[in-house]
mmCIF file of C-alpha atoms and ligand atoms in Angstrom:
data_model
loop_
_atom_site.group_PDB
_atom_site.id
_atom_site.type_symbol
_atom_site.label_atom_id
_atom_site.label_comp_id
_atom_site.label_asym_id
_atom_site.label_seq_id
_atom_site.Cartn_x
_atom_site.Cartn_y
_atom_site.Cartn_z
ATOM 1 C CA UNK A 1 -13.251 -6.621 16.803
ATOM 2 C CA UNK A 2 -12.799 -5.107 13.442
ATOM 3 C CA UNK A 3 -9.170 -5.208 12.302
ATOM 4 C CA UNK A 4 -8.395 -2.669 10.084
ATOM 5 C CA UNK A 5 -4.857 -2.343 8.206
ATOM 6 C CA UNK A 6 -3.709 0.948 8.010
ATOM 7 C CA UNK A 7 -1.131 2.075 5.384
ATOM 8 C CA UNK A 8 2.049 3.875 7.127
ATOM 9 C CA UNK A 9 2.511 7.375 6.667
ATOM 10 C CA UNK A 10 4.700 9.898 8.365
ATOM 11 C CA UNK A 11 1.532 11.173 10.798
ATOM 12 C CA UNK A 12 -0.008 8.024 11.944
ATOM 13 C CA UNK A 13 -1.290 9.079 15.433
ATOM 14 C CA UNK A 14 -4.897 10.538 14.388
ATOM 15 C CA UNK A 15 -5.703 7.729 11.994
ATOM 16 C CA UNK A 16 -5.101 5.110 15.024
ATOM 17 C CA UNK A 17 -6.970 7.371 17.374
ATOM 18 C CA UNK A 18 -10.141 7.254 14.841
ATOM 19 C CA UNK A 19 -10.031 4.294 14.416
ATOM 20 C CA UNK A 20 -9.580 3.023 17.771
ATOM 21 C CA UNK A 21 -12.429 5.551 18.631
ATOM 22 C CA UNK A 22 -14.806 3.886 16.189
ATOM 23 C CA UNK A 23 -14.358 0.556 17.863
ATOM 24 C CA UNK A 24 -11.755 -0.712 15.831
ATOM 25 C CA UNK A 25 -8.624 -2.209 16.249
ATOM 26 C CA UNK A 26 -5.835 -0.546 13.928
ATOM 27 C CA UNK A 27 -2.829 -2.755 12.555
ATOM 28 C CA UNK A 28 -0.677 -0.232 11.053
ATOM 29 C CA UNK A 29 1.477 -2.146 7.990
ATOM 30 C CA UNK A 30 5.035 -2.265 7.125
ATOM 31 C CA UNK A 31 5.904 -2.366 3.498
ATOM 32 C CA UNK A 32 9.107 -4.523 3.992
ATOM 33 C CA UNK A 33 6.828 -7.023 5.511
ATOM 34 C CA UNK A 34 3.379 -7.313 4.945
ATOM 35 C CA UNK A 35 2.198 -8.637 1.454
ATOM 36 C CA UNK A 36 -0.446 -7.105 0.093
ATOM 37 C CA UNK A 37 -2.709 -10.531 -0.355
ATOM 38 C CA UNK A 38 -1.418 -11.583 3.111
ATOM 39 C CA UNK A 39 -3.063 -8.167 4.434
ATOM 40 C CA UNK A 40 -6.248 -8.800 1.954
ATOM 41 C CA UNK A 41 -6.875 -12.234 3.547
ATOM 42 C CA UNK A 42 -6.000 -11.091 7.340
ATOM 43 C CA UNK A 43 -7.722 -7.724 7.666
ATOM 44 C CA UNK A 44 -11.401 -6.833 7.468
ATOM 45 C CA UNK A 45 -10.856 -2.997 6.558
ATOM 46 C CA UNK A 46 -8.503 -0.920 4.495
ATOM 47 C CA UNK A 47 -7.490 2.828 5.792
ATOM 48 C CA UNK A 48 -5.192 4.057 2.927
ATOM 49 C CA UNK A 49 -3.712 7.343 4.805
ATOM 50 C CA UNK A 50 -2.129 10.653 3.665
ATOM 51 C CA UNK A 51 1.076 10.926 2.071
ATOM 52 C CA UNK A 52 3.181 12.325 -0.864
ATOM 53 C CA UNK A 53 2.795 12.559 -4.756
ATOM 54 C CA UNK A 54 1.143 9.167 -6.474
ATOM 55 C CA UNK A 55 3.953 8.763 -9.758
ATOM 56 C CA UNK A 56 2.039 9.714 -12.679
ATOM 57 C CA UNK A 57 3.715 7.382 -14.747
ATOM 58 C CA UNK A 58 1.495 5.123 -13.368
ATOM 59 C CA UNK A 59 -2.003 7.380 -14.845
ATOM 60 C CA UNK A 60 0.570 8.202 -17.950
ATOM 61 C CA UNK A 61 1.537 11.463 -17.397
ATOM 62 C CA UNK A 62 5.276 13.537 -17.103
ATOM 63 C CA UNK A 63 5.641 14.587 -13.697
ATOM 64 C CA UNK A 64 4.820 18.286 -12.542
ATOM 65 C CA UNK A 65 7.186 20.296 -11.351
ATOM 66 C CA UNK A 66 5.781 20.473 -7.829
ATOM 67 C CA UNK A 67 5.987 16.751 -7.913
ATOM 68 C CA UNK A 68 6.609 15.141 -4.340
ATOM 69 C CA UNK A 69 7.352 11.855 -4.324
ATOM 70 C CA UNK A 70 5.381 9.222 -1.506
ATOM 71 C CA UNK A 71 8.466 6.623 0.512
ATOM 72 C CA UNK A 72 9.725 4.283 -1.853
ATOM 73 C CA UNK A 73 7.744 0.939 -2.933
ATOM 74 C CA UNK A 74 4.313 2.656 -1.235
ATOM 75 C CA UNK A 75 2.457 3.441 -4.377
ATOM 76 C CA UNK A 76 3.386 -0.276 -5.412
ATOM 77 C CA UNK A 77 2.535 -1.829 -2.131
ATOM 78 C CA UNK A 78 -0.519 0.088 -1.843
ATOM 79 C CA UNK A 79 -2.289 -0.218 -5.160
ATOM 80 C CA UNK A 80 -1.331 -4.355 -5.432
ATOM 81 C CA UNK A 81 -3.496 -3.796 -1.366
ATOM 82 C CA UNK A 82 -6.123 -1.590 -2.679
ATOM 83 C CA UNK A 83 -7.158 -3.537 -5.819
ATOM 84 C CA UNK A 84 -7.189 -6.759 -4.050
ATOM 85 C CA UNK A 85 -9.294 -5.154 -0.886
ATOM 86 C CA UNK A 86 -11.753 -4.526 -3.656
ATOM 87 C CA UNK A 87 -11.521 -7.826 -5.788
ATOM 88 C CA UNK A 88 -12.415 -9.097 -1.976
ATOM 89 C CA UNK A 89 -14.996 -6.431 -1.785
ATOM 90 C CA UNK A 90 -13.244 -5.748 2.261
ATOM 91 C CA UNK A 91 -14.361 -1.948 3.110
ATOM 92 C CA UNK A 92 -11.988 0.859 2.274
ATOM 93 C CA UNK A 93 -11.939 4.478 3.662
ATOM 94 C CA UNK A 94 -8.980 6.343 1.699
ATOM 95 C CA UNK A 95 -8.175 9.907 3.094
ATOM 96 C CA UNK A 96 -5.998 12.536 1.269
ATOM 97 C CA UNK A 97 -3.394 10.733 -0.724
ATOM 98 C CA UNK A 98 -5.562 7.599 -0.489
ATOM 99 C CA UNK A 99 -8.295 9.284 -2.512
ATOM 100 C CA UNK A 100 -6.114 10.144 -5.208
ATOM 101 C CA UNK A 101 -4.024 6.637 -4.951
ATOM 102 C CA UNK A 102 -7.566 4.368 -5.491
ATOM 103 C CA UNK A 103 -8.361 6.570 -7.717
ATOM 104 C CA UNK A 104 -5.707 5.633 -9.930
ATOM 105 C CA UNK A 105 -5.539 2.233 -8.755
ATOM 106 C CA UNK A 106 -9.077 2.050 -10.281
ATOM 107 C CA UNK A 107 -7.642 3.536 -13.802
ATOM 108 C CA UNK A 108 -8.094 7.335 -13.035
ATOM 109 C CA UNK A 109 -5.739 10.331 -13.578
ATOM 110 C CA UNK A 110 -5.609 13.327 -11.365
ATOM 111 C CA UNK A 111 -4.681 16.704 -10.914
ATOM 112 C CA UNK A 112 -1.078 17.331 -10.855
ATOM 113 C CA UNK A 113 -0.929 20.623 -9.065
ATOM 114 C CA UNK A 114 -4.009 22.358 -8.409
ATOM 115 C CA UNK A 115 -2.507 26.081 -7.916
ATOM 116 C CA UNK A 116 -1.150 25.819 -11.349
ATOM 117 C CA UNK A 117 -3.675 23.504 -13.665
ATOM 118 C CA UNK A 118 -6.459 24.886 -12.067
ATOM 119 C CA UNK A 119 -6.545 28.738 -12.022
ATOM 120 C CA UNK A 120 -8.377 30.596 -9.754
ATOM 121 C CA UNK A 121 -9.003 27.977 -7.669
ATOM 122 C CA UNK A 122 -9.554 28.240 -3.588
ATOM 123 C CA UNK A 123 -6.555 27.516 -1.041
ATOM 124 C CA UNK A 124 -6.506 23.567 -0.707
ATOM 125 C CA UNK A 125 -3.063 23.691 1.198
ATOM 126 C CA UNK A 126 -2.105 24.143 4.626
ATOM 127 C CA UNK A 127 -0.878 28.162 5.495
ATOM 128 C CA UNK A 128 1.779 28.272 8.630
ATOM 129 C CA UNK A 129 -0.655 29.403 10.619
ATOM 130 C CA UNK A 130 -3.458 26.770 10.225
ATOM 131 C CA UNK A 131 -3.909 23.516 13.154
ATOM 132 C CA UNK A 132 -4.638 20.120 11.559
ATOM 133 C CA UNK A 133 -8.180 21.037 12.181
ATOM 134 C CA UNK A 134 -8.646 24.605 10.802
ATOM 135 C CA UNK A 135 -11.475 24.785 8.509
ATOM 136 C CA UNK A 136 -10.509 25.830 5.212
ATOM 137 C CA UNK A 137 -13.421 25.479 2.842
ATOM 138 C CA UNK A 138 -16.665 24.543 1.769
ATOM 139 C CA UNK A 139 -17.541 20.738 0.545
ATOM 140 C CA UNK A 140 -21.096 20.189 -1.270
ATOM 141 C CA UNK A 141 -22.093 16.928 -0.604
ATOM 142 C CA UNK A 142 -24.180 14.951 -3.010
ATOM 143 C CA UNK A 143 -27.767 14.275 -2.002
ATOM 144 C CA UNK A 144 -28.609 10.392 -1.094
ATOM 145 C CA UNK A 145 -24.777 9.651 -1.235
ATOM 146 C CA UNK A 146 -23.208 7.397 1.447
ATOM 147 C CA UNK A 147 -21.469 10.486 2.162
ATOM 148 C CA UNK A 148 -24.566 12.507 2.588
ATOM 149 C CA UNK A 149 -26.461 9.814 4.642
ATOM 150 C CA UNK A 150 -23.443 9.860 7.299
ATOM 151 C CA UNK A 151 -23.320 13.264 7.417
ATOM 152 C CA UNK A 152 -26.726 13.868 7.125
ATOM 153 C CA UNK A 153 -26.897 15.551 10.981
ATOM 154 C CA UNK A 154 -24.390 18.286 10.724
ATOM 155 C CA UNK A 155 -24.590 19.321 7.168
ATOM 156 C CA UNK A 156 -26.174 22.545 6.488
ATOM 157 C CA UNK A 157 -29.918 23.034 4.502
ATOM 158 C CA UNK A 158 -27.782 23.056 1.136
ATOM 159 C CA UNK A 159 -26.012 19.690 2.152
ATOM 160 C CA UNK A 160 -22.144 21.629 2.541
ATOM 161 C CA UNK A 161 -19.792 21.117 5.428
ATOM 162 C CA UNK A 162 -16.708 23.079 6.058
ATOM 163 C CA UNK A 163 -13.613 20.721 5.842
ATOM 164 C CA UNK A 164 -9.816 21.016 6.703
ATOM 165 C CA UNK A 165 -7.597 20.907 3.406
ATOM 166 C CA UNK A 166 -3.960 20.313 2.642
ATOM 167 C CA UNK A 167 -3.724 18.654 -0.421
ATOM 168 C CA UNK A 168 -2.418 20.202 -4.032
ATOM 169 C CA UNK A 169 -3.194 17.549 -5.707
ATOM 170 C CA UNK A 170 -7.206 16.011 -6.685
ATOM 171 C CA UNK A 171 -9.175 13.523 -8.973
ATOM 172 C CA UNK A 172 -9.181 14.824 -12.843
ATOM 173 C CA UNK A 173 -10.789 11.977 -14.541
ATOM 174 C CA UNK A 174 -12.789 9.324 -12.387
ATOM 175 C CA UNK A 175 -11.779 5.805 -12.517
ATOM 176 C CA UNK A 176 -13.843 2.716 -12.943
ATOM 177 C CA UNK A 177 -17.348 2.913 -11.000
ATOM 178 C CA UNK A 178 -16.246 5.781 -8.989
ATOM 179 C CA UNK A 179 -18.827 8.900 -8.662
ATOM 180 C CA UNK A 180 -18.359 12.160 -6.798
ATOM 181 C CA UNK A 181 -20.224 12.362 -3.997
ATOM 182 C CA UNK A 182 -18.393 15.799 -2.759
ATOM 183 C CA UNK A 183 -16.590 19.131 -4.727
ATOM 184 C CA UNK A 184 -15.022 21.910 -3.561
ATOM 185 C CA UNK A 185 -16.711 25.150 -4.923
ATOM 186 C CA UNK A 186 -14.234 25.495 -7.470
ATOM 187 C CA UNK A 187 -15.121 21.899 -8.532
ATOM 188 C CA UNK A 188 -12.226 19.899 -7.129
ATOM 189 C CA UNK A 189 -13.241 16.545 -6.496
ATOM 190 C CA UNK A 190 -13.381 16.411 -2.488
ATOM 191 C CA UNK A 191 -14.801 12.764 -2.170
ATOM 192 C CA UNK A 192 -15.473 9.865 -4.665
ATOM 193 C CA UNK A 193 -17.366 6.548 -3.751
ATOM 194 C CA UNK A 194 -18.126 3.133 -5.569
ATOM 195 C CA UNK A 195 -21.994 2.438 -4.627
ATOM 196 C CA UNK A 196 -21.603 -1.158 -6.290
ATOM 197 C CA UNK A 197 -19.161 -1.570 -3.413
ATOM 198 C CA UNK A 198 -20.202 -2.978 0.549
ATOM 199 C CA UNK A 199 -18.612 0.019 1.442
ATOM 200 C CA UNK A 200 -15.596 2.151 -0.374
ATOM 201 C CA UNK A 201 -15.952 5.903 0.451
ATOM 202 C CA UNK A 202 -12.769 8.337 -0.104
ATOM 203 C CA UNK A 203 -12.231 11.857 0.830
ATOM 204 C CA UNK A 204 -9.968 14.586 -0.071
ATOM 205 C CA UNK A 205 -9.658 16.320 3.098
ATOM 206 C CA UNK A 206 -8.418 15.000 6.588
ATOM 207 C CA UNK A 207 -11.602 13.832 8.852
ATOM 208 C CA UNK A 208 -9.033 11.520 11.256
ATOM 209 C CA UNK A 209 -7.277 15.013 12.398
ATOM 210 C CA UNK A 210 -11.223 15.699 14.414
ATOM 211 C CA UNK A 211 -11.089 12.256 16.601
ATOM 212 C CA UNK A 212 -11.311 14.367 19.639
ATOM 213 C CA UNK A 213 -14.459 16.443 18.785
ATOM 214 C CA UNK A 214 -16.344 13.759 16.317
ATOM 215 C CA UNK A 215 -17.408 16.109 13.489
ATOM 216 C CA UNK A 216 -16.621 13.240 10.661
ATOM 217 C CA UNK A 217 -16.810 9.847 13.837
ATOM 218 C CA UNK A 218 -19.538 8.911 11.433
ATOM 219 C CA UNK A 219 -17.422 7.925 9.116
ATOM 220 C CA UNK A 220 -15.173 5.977 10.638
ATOM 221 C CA UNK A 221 -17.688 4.387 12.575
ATOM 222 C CA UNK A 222 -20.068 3.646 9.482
ATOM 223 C CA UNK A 223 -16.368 2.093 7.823
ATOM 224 C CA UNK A 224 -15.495 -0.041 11.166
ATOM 225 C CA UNK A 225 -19.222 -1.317 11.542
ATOM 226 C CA UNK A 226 -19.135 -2.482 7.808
ATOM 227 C CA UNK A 227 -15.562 -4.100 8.251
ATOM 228 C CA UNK A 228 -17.329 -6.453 10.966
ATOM 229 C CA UNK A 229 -19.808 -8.137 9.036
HETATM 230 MN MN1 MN B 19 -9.635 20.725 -0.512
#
């Protein structure tokens, strides 16, 4: 069975359940404990999970006002774990925060605060009123993308899907060898992945929070299967 380290984050629950759905068997990590190269050599899959603000000292930027800090020592832990998952060319699914972290892990910058930097934008964040699972808006997915082939089934004739979104934060510049596969109709970056890769696929919005009805099992079960081999 596919053991996949999953990053800790303050709503665990649905990422084990999707992954333990897809056949896999999730080993959640603690960042007083497990070393990033001990977790490189040990697992066969990387979930980076949702989270607070990346530091964007670390793309060289000020911080926003809006900034939100992740727990102390996870952008540290997680970027020494995502870069060496890659030098070991282990899969990686990133959700949310884990988009934007690769992202800069693999030298990009992002978005500080969409509602702000990017005027006239849709709503990306959560209202009171919305479940985990409320659709929110439209993703166009790019055509003969991993993306696309997962989601081939339930995307509409013009290749979009309606996602859940709580994020104020996205991808500004790409980093190295990662291409947009997904935007937002406003043109936030809603999923990145790194073809040269066995299989690295992030996405902005939050597919583990649908274990229960499988709209996005695909991709978790696409991301398990290639963590076997
Ligand atoms: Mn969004």
């Amino acid at each position: 069975m596919s053991l996949i380290a999953i990053t800790r984050c303050s709503k665990l629950h649905d990422y084990e359940e999707a992954v333990r759905r897809a056949g896999g068997d999730p080993w959640v990590l603690d960042l007083a404990v497990d070393r990033p190269a001990d977790v490189a050599s040990r697992a066969h899959g990387i979930l980076l999970t949702g989270g607070g603000d990346v530091d964007p000292s670390l793309y060289g930027e000020a911080r926003h006002p809006s900034f939100a800090a992740a727990e102390p020592g996870r952008d540290g832990h997680e970027i020494e774990l995502v870069r060496r998952a890659l030098d070991a060319d282990l899969p990686v699914l990133a959700i949310c925060r884990g988009i934007q972290l690769l992202n800069v892990a693999c030298g990009g910058t992002l978005v500080q605060d969409i509602a702000t930097q990017m005027p006239g934008s849709l709503k990306h964040e959560r209202d009171g009123s919305d479940q985990p699972f409320t659709l929110v808006h439209e993703v166009w997915l790019e055509s003969g993308s991993l993306l696309e082939t997962l989601m081939r089934d339930s995307l509409s004739e013009a290749d979009s899907c309606q996602v859940n979104s709580r994020h104020h934060q996205a991808i500004k510049a790409a980093g190295k060898n990662l291409v947009t596969v997904a935007t937002a109709p406003d043109g936030v970056v809603e999923a990145v992945e790194d073809p040269s890769r066995r299989f690295c696929l992030a996405v902005q919005w939050h597919p583990e929070n649908f274990y229960r009805t499988g709209e996005f099992r695909a991709l978790f079960e696409a991301f398990v299967k290639a963590a076997e081999h």
